[in-house]
Short mmCIF file of C-alpha atoms in Angstrom, two decimals:
data_model
loop_
_atom_site.label_atom_id
_atom_site.label_comp_id
_atom_site.label_asym_id
_atom_site.label_seq_id
_atom_site.Cartn_x
_atom_site.Cartn_y
_atom_site.Cartn_z
CA UNK A 1 0.00 0.00 0.00
CA UNK A 2 0.88 3.65 -0.23
CA UNK A 3 -0.58 6.45 1.84
CA UNK A 4 -1.71 9.84 0.55
CA UNK A 5 -2.88 12.30 3.20
CA UNK A 6 -3.43 9.48 5.72
CA UNK A 7 -5.52 7.50 3.23
CA UNK A 8 -4.31 3.98 2.53
CA UNK A 9 -4.41 3.00 -1.14
CA UNK A 10 -4.26 -0.60 -2.28
CA UNK A 11 -5.62 -4.01 -1.39
CA UNK A 12 -9.37 -3.86 -0.92
CA UNK A 13 -9.43 -0.15 -0.26
CA UNK A 14 -11.65 1.66 -2.79
CA UNK A 15 -9.75 2.85 -5.86
CA UNK A 16 -8.30 6.33 -5.62
CA UNK A 17 -9.66 8.43 -8.48
CA UNK A 18 -7.73 11.48 -9.69
CA UNK A 19 -9.32 14.17 -11.84
CA UNK A 20 -6.53 15.46 -14.06
CA UNK A 21 -7.37 19.10 -14.66
CA UNK A 22 -4.07 19.55 -16.50
CA UNK A 23 -4.28 22.50 -18.87
CA UNK A 24 -8.04 22.34 -19.32
CA UNK A 25 -8.28 25.63 -17.42
CA UNK A 26 -7.04 27.23 -20.67
CA UNK A 27 -4.55 29.36 -18.73
CA UNK A 28 -7.34 31.10 -16.80
CA UNK A 29 -6.85 31.02 -12.99
CA UNK A 30 -10.56 31.62 -12.34
CA UNK A 31 -11.47 28.70 -14.58
CA UNK A 32 -8.98 26.53 -12.68
CA UNK A 33 -10.91 27.26 -9.49
CA UNK A 34 -14.22 26.52 -11.22
CA UNK A 35 -12.84 23.24 -12.57
CA UNK A 36 -11.67 22.29 -9.09
CA UNK A 37 -15.22 22.76 -7.76
CA UNK A 38 -16.68 20.77 -10.66
CA UNK A 39 -14.25 17.87 -10.25
CA UNK A 40 -14.94 17.62 -6.53
CA UNK A 41 -18.69 17.72 -7.14
CA UNK A 42 -18.23 14.96 -9.73
CA UNK A 43 -16.65 12.54 -7.25
CA UNK A 44 -12.89 12.98 -7.49
CA UNK A 45 -10.70 11.85 -4.59
CA UNK A 46 -7.96 14.16 -5.83
CA UNK A 47 -7.54 16.97 -8.32
CA UNK A 48 -4.29 17.24 -10.25
CA UNK A 49 -2.60 20.24 -11.80
CA UNK A 50 0.54 20.87 -13.86
CA UNK A 51 3.46 23.14 -13.02
CA UNK A 52 5.70 24.07 -15.95
CA UNK A 53 7.37 27.05 -17.58
CA UNK A 54 7.31 26.97 -21.36
CA UNK A 55 10.77 28.49 -21.82
CA UNK A 56 12.26 26.10 -19.27
CA UNK A 57 10.57 23.04 -20.78
CA UNK A 58 10.79 23.61 -24.55
CA UNK A 59 14.01 23.98 -26.54
CA UNK A 60 14.32 25.63 -29.94
CA UNK A 61 13.92 22.14 -31.43
CA UNK A 62 10.60 21.45 -29.70
CA UNK A 63 7.70 20.31 -31.85
CA UNK A 64 3.99 19.76 -31.46
CA UNK A 65 2.55 16.28 -31.12
CA UNK A 66 0.10 15.25 -33.83
CA UNK A 67 -2.89 15.44 -31.47
CA UNK A 68 -1.92 19.02 -30.55
CA UNK A 69 -1.80 19.97 -34.21
CA UNK A 70 -5.22 18.36 -34.68
CA UNK A 71 -6.53 20.58 -31.88
CA UNK A 72 -5.49 23.66 -33.88
CA UNK A 73 -2.16 24.45 -32.22
CA UNK A 74 0.62 25.87 -34.40
CA UNK A 75 3.63 26.43 -32.11
CA UNK A 76 4.64 24.42 -29.02
CA UNK A 77 6.15 27.26 -27.00
CA UNK A 78 3.30 29.70 -27.59
CA UNK A 79 0.82 26.93 -26.77
CA UNK A 80 2.40 26.24 -23.38
CA UNK A 81 2.88 29.92 -22.60
CA UNK A 82 -0.85 30.38 -23.09
CA UNK A 83 -1.58 27.49 -20.73
CA UNK A 84 0.88 28.26 -17.92
CA UNK A 85 -0.30 28.86 -14.38
CA UNK A 86 2.18 30.10 -11.77
CA UNK A 87 2.48 28.67 -8.29
CA UNK A 88 0.66 31.75 -6.99
CA UNK A 89 -2.21 31.15 -9.40
CA UNK A 90 -2.46 27.49 -8.35
CA UNK A 91 -2.55 28.30 -4.64
CA UNK A 92 -6.33 29.00 -4.45
CA UNK A 93 -7.04 25.65 -6.11
CA UNK A 94 -4.96 23.78 -3.53
CA UNK A 95 -6.64 25.61 -0.66
CA UNK A 96 -10.08 24.95 -2.13
CA UNK A 97 -9.50 21.25 -2.72
CA UNK A 98 -8.11 20.60 0.73
CA UNK A 99 -10.84 22.66 2.41
CA UNK A 100 -13.38 20.36 0.75
CA UNK A 101 -11.59 17.19 1.83
CA UNK A 102 -10.01 16.38 -1.53
CA UNK A 103 -6.29 15.93 -2.18
CA UNK A 104 -4.26 18.27 -4.39
CA UNK A 105 -1.60 16.72 -6.62
CA UNK A 106 0.73 18.34 -9.13
CA UNK A 107 2.84 17.12 -12.02
CA UNK A 108 6.12 19.04 -12.10
CA UNK A 109 7.93 19.09 -15.44
CA UNK A 110 11.39 20.44 -14.50
CA UNK A 111 13.64 19.60 -11.56
CA UNK A 112 14.33 23.30 -11.02
CA UNK A 113 10.63 23.84 -10.29
CA UNK A 114 10.48 21.35 -7.42
CA UNK A 115 11.55 23.93 -4.77
CA UNK A 116 8.90 26.28 -6.16
CA UNK A 117 6.27 23.52 -6.01
CA UNK A 118 7.21 22.94 -2.38
CA UNK A 119 5.84 26.39 -1.54
CA UNK A 120 2.36 24.81 -1.57
CA UNK A 121 1.18 21.90 0.63
CA UNK A 122 0.64 19.34 -2.13
CA UNK A 123 -0.56 15.95 -0.91
CA UNK A 124 1.44 14.10 -3.57
CA UNK A 125 3.50 14.60 -6.69
CA UNK A 126 3.22 12.94 -10.08
CA UNK A 127 5.43 12.71 -13.12
CA UNK A 128 4.14 12.72 -16.68
CA UNK A 129 4.85 9.65 -18.78
CA UNK A 130 7.69 11.23 -20.82
CA UNK A 131 9.67 11.76 -17.61
CA UNK A 132 10.02 8.06 -16.79
CA UNK A 133 13.73 8.45 -17.73
CA UNK A 134 14.22 11.95 -16.27
CA UNK A 135 16.44 10.97 -13.36
CA UNK A 136 17.07 14.50 -11.99
CA UNK A 137 13.33 15.24 -11.85
CA UNK A 138 12.33 11.86 -10.39
CA UNK A 139 14.89 12.04 -7.60
CA UNK A 140 14.14 15.68 -6.81
CA UNK A 141 10.47 14.82 -6.32
CA UNK A 142 11.15 11.63 -4.37
CA UNK A 143 13.49 13.48 -2.01
CA UNK A 144 10.63 15.74 -0.89
CA UNK A 145 9.33 12.75 1.06
CA UNK A 146 5.85 13.10 -0.39
CA UNK A 147 4.11 10.27 -2.27
CA UNK A 148 5.14 10.07 -5.92
CA UNK A 149 3.00 8.64 -8.71
CA UNK A 150 4.92 7.74 -11.87
CA UNK A 151 3.13 7.41 -15.20
CA UNK A 152 4.57 4.95 -17.71
CA UNK A 153 2.97 5.77 -21.08
CA UNK A 154 5.11 5.08 -24.16
CA UNK A 155 7.72 3.31 -22.04
CA UNK A 156 9.14 -0.19 -22.09
CA UNK A 157 9.19 -2.62 -19.20
CA UNK A 158 12.99 -2.21 -19.18
CA UNK A 159 12.66 1.56 -18.71
CA UNK A 160 10.24 1.02 -15.83
CA UNK A 161 12.74 -1.34 -14.23
CA UNK A 162 15.48 1.29 -14.55
CA UNK A 163 13.20 3.93 -13.04
CA UNK A 164 12.44 1.66 -10.10
CA UNK A 165 16.18 1.13 -9.53
CA UNK A 166 16.47 4.89 -9.04
CA UNK A 167 13.47 5.04 -6.68
CA UNK A 168 13.89 1.76 -4.80
CA UNK A 169 14.86 3.48 -1.54
CA UNK A 170 11.63 5.50 -1.45
CA UNK A 171 8.60 3.68 -0.01
CA UNK A 172 5.65 5.82 -1.11
CA UNK A 173 5.85 5.25 -4.88
CA UNK A 174 3.12 4.09 -7.27
CA UNK A 175 3.19 3.44 -11.01
CA UNK A 176 0.41 4.00 -13.54
CA UNK A 177 0.04 2.02 -16.75
CA UNK A 178 -0.86 4.44 -19.52
CA UNK A 179 -1.17 4.74 -23.29
CA UNK A 180 0.22 8.08 -24.47
CA UNK A 181 -2.38 8.76 -27.13
CA UNK A 182 -4.99 11.51 -26.78
CA UNK A 183 -7.61 10.14 -26.87
CA UNK A 184 -6.76 6.44 -26.75
CA UNK A 185 -9.07 4.14 -28.72
CA UNK A 186 -10.81 1.85 -26.23
CA UNK A 187 -9.54 -1.28 -27.98
CA UNK A 188 -5.98 -0.03 -27.42
CA UNK A 189 -6.32 0.58 -23.68
CA UNK A 190 -3.51 -1.96 -23.00
CA UNK A 191 -4.86 -3.02 -19.62
CA UNK A 192 -2.50 -5.97 -19.69
CA UNK A 193 0.25 -3.48 -18.91
CA UNK A 194 -1.19 -3.20 -15.39
CA UNK A 195 -0.49 -6.87 -14.76
CA UNK A 196 2.90 -6.67 -16.46
CA UNK A 197 4.05 -3.81 -14.23
CA UNK A 198 2.57 -5.53 -11.17
CA UNK A 199 4.49 -8.69 -12.02
CA UNK A 200 7.68 -6.63 -12.34
CA UNK A 201 7.06 -4.62 -9.16
CA UNK A 202 4.86 -6.74 -6.86
CA UNK A 203 5.67 -4.52 -3.88
CA UNK A 204 4.35 -1.35 -5.58
CA UNK A 205 0.79 -0.09 -6.02
CA UNK A 206 -0.15 -0.03 -9.70
CA UNK A 207 -2.83 2.10 -11.30
CA UNK A 208 -4.07 3.25 -14.68
CA UNK A 209 -3.96 6.67 -16.31
CA UNK A 210 -6.96 6.44 -18.61
CA UNK A 211 -6.88 8.42 -21.84
CA UNK A 212 -9.84 6.64 -23.39
CA UNK A 213 -13.15 8.49 -23.48
CA UNK A 214 -15.10 5.44 -22.35
CA UNK A 215 -16.96 5.15 -19.06
CA UNK A 216 -16.16 1.49 -18.34
CA UNK A 217 -12.39 1.34 -18.89
CA UNK A 218 -11.81 2.26 -15.26
CA UNK A 219 -13.84 -0.73 -14.10
CA UNK A 220 -11.83 -3.04 -16.35
CA UNK A 221 -8.58 -1.49 -15.10
CA UNK A 222 -9.59 -2.12 -11.49
CA UNK A 223 -10.43 -5.74 -12.34
CA UNK A 224 -6.91 -5.96 -13.74
CA UNK A 225 -5.47 -4.76 -10.43
CA UNK A 226 -5.38 -0.96 -10.71
CA UNK A 227 -5.90 0.80 -7.40
CA UNK A 228 -5.32 4.35 -8.65
CA UNK A 229 -7.21 5.78 -11.62
CA UNK A 230 -6.46 9.06 -13.35
CA UNK A 231 -8.85 10.62 -15.85
CA UNK A 232 -8.64 13.96 -17.64
CA UNK A 233 -11.45 16.29 -16.60
CA UNK A 234 -12.93 19.22 -18.53
CA UNK A 235 -15.87 21.59 -18.51
CA UNK A 236 -16.54 20.68 -22.16
CA UNK A 237 -15.04 18.05 -24.46
CA UNK A 238 -15.69 20.41 -27.36
CA UNK A 239 -13.72 23.37 -25.99
CA UNK A 240 -10.68 24.66 -27.87
CA UNK A 241 -7.40 23.33 -26.50
CA UNK A 242 -5.09 20.32 -26.76
CA UNK A 243 -6.55 18.06 -24.03
CA UNK A 244 -10.31 18.67 -23.92
CA UNK A 245 -11.20 15.98 -26.47
CA UNK A 246 -9.45 13.27 -24.41
CA UNK A 247 -11.26 14.28 -21.22
CA UNK A 248 -14.58 13.60 -19.51
CA UNK A 249 -17.05 16.34 -18.65
CA UNK A 250 -18.71 16.44 -15.19
CA UNK A 251 -21.53 14.07 -16.15
CA UNK A 252 -19.17 11.57 -17.73
CA UNK A 253 -16.72 11.73 -14.84
CA UNK A 254 -19.52 11.20 -12.30
CA UNK A 255 -20.63 8.07 -14.14
CA UNK A 256 -17.03 6.89 -14.41
CA UNK A 257 -16.57 7.18 -10.63
CA UNK A 258 -19.95 5.55 -9.95
CA UNK A 259 -19.13 2.58 -12.19
CA UNK A 260 -15.81 1.96 -10.45
CA UNK A 261 -17.18 2.32 -6.93
CA UNK A 262 -20.14 0.06 -7.72
CA UNK A 263 -17.91 -2.96 -8.21
CA UNK A 264 -18.99 -5.49 -5.54
CA UNK A 265 -15.60 -5.57 -3.85
CA UNK A 266 -15.88 -1.86 -3.01
CA UNK A 267 -19.66 -1.56 -2.44
CA UNK A 268 -20.19 -2.34 1.24
CA UNK A 269 -24.00 -2.24 1.01
CA UNK A 270 -24.02 -4.65 -1.91
CA UNK A 271 -21.72 -7.07 -0.11
CA UNK A 272 -23.70 -6.86 3.12
CA UNK A 273 -26.92 -7.89 1.37
CA UNK A 274 -25.38 -11.03 -0.14
CA UNK A 275 -25.15 -14.49 1.33
CA UNK A 276 -21.65 -15.58 2.29
CA UNK A 277 -21.38 -17.76 -0.83
CA UNK A 278 -22.51 -14.98 -3.13
CA UNK A 279 -20.25 -12.52 -1.33
CA UNK A 280 -17.24 -14.72 -1.92
CA UNK A 281 -18.20 -15.09 -5.58
CA UNK A 282 -18.54 -11.31 -5.96
CA UNK A 283 -15.17 -10.78 -4.33
CA UNK A 284 -13.56 -13.23 -6.71
CA UNK A 285 -15.19 -11.59 -9.71
CA UNK A 286 -13.94 -8.20 -8.52
CA UNK A 287 -10.36 -9.38 -8.30
CA UNK A 288 -10.23 -11.56 -11.39
CA UNK A 289 -8.28 -9.95 -14.24
CA UNK A 290 -9.98 -9.67 -17.62
CA UNK A 291 -8.74 -12.05 -20.29
CA UNK A 292 -5.88 -9.92 -21.60
CA UNK A 293 -2.17 -10.53 -21.99
CA UNK A 294 0.14 -9.22 -19.27
CA UNK A 295 2.34 -7.23 -21.65
CA UNK A 296 3.81 -3.73 -21.38
CA UNK A 297 4.85 -2.30 -24.74
CA UNK A 298 5.11 0.91 -26.74
CA UNK A 299 2.31 1.11 -29.31
CA UNK A 300 2.83 2.75 -32.71
CA UNK A 301 0.25 5.39 -31.72
CA UNK A 302 2.56 6.43 -28.85
CA UNK A 303 5.76 6.92 -30.84
CA UNK A 304 5.01 10.53 -31.76
CA UNK A 305 4.39 11.64 -28.17
CA UNK A 306 7.37 9.59 -26.95
CA UNK A 307 9.72 11.59 -29.18
CA UNK A 308 8.09 15.00 -28.88
CA UNK A 309 7.43 15.00 -25.12
CA UNK A 310 10.46 13.28 -23.65
CA UNK A 311 13.32 15.52 -22.56
CA UNK A 312 16.99 15.57 -23.50
CA UNK A 313 20.19 17.15 -22.26
CA UNK A 314 20.08 20.56 -23.95
CA UNK A 315 22.74 23.22 -24.42
CA UNK A 316 22.40 26.50 -22.54
CA UNK A 317 24.64 28.28 -25.09
CA UNK A 318 26.47 27.58 -28.34
CA UNK A 319 29.26 25.09 -27.62
CA UNK A 320 32.35 24.55 -29.81
CA UNK A 321 34.10 21.32 -30.68
CA UNK A 322 36.32 20.26 -27.77
CA UNK A 323 34.25 22.06 -25.12
CA UNK A 324 34.66 20.30 -21.78
CA UNK A 325 31.10 20.04 -20.53
CA UNK A 326 30.13 21.55 -17.18
CA UNK A 327 26.76 21.75 -15.45
CA UNK A 328 26.49 25.37 -16.63
CA UNK A 329 26.54 24.18 -20.25
CA UNK A 330 23.50 21.91 -20.00
CA UNK A 331 19.87 21.92 -18.97
CA UNK A 332 17.01 19.48 -19.66
CA UNK A 333 14.28 20.26 -22.20
CA UNK A 334 12.03 18.76 -24.87
CA UNK A 335 12.18 17.02 -27.32
CA UNK A 336 13.65 13.60 -26.61
CA UNK A 337 15.92 13.49 -29.65
CA UNK A 338 19.21 13.96 -27.78
CA UNK A 339 20.98 12.24 -24.90
CA UNK A 340 18.56 11.27 -22.13
CA UNK A 341 18.66 13.21 -18.83
CA UNK A 342 20.07 10.30 -16.82
CA UNK A 343 23.35 10.65 -18.74
CA UNK A 344 24.01 14.08 -17.18
CA UNK A 345 26.56 12.96 -14.60
CA UNK A 346 28.30 10.81 -17.22
CA UNK A 347 28.88 13.58 -19.77
CA UNK A 348 30.12 16.24 -17.34
CA UNK A 349 33.86 16.69 -17.75
CA UNK A 350 33.91 15.16 -21.22
CA UNK A 351 34.77 16.98 -24.47
CA UNK A 352 32.34 17.55 -27.32
CA UNK A 353 33.32 15.94 -30.60
CA UNK A 354 31.17 18.37 -32.63
CA UNK A 355 29.81 21.89 -32.22
CA UNK A 356 26.24 22.30 -30.94
CA UNK A 357 24.07 25.39 -31.30
CA UNK A 358 22.48 27.08 -28.30
CA UNK A 359 19.22 25.69 -26.89
CA UNK A 360 19.47 22.44 -28.83
CA UNK A 361 19.37 18.78 -27.71
CA UNK A 362 22.82 17.28 -27.20
CA UNK A 363 23.28 14.83 -30.11
CA UNK A 364 24.17 11.26 -29.30
CA UNK A 365 27.10 11.36 -31.73
CA UNK A 366 28.73 14.46 -30.23
CA UNK A 367 30.04 12.82 -27.09
CA UNK A 368 31.22 9.39 -25.99
CA UNK A 369 29.36 8.05 -22.96
CA UNK A 370 30.61 4.45 -22.86
#
């Protein structure tokens, strides 16, 4: 089990349902507050926000994902600038959620923002799927001592194993199976990944970050062993913006929560009214995985987001051939076309074998890391 704000999660405890508000506030602090109210009224156990700075997250090589282009976006940096909320603008949402008995969670996208995030009393942290290999960010969040939920969309089972090796000393960690496609077709929900991750990490709580628009996928995920569910939440699926179409509106989210909590294992009234034989049968049905393969894999529909949204070691200035790399020369930004962030300590003190322009991913062929 893990514990978030004194609530135990796992075993036969009811699933913990997170409403991912993300950027569906459209960059409007007042709308973020309104969304927080709506998500709580719709049955969320927690509301989740995002803390990022466009200039800190996106390099000059950053690109839009295909789903963002389909939503009408034309430039990745201007898109994120429009959708940024500062820590001061998020503060009323945290206060509101906690005053109404609901947890406040935030995904932080840069290690440098973790001290800023710590200015608010978040109940837990989360990392977005692309940051499964972002060692500096993962360890910065884990070192806060707060629960950390790690999404695993567009990642391999080997990458999850590496991530766990970095976080093995931290007890309050959970992993979410996820398909990084927005929205995810229901027949590509990949619920078998829940079992695959659970088999790999039997001591960890496993959940599901659900990017389908269906109302029953959460139930199926719970039957597969998920004890945390995350679902994007919006005021309207037809609003302009990159994530609205992959979200549920208040009515849909309410039904989603109701369906999950109505499973016999978690419905005390339903269990109490059954005979002991029927109760045992219901409990078995509520813990029996659906007939799917326990496989964690990267789907073709995830490849675009995997490349665009992962982060790389990135130059802070133009660097010449032969430059001996120091920490001042590098930061970590999107896209994931250069050396991965976990190579940072390896490349420091080594010379570049080719020149690299400012604010560009560090090419794999410009330095020897073996």
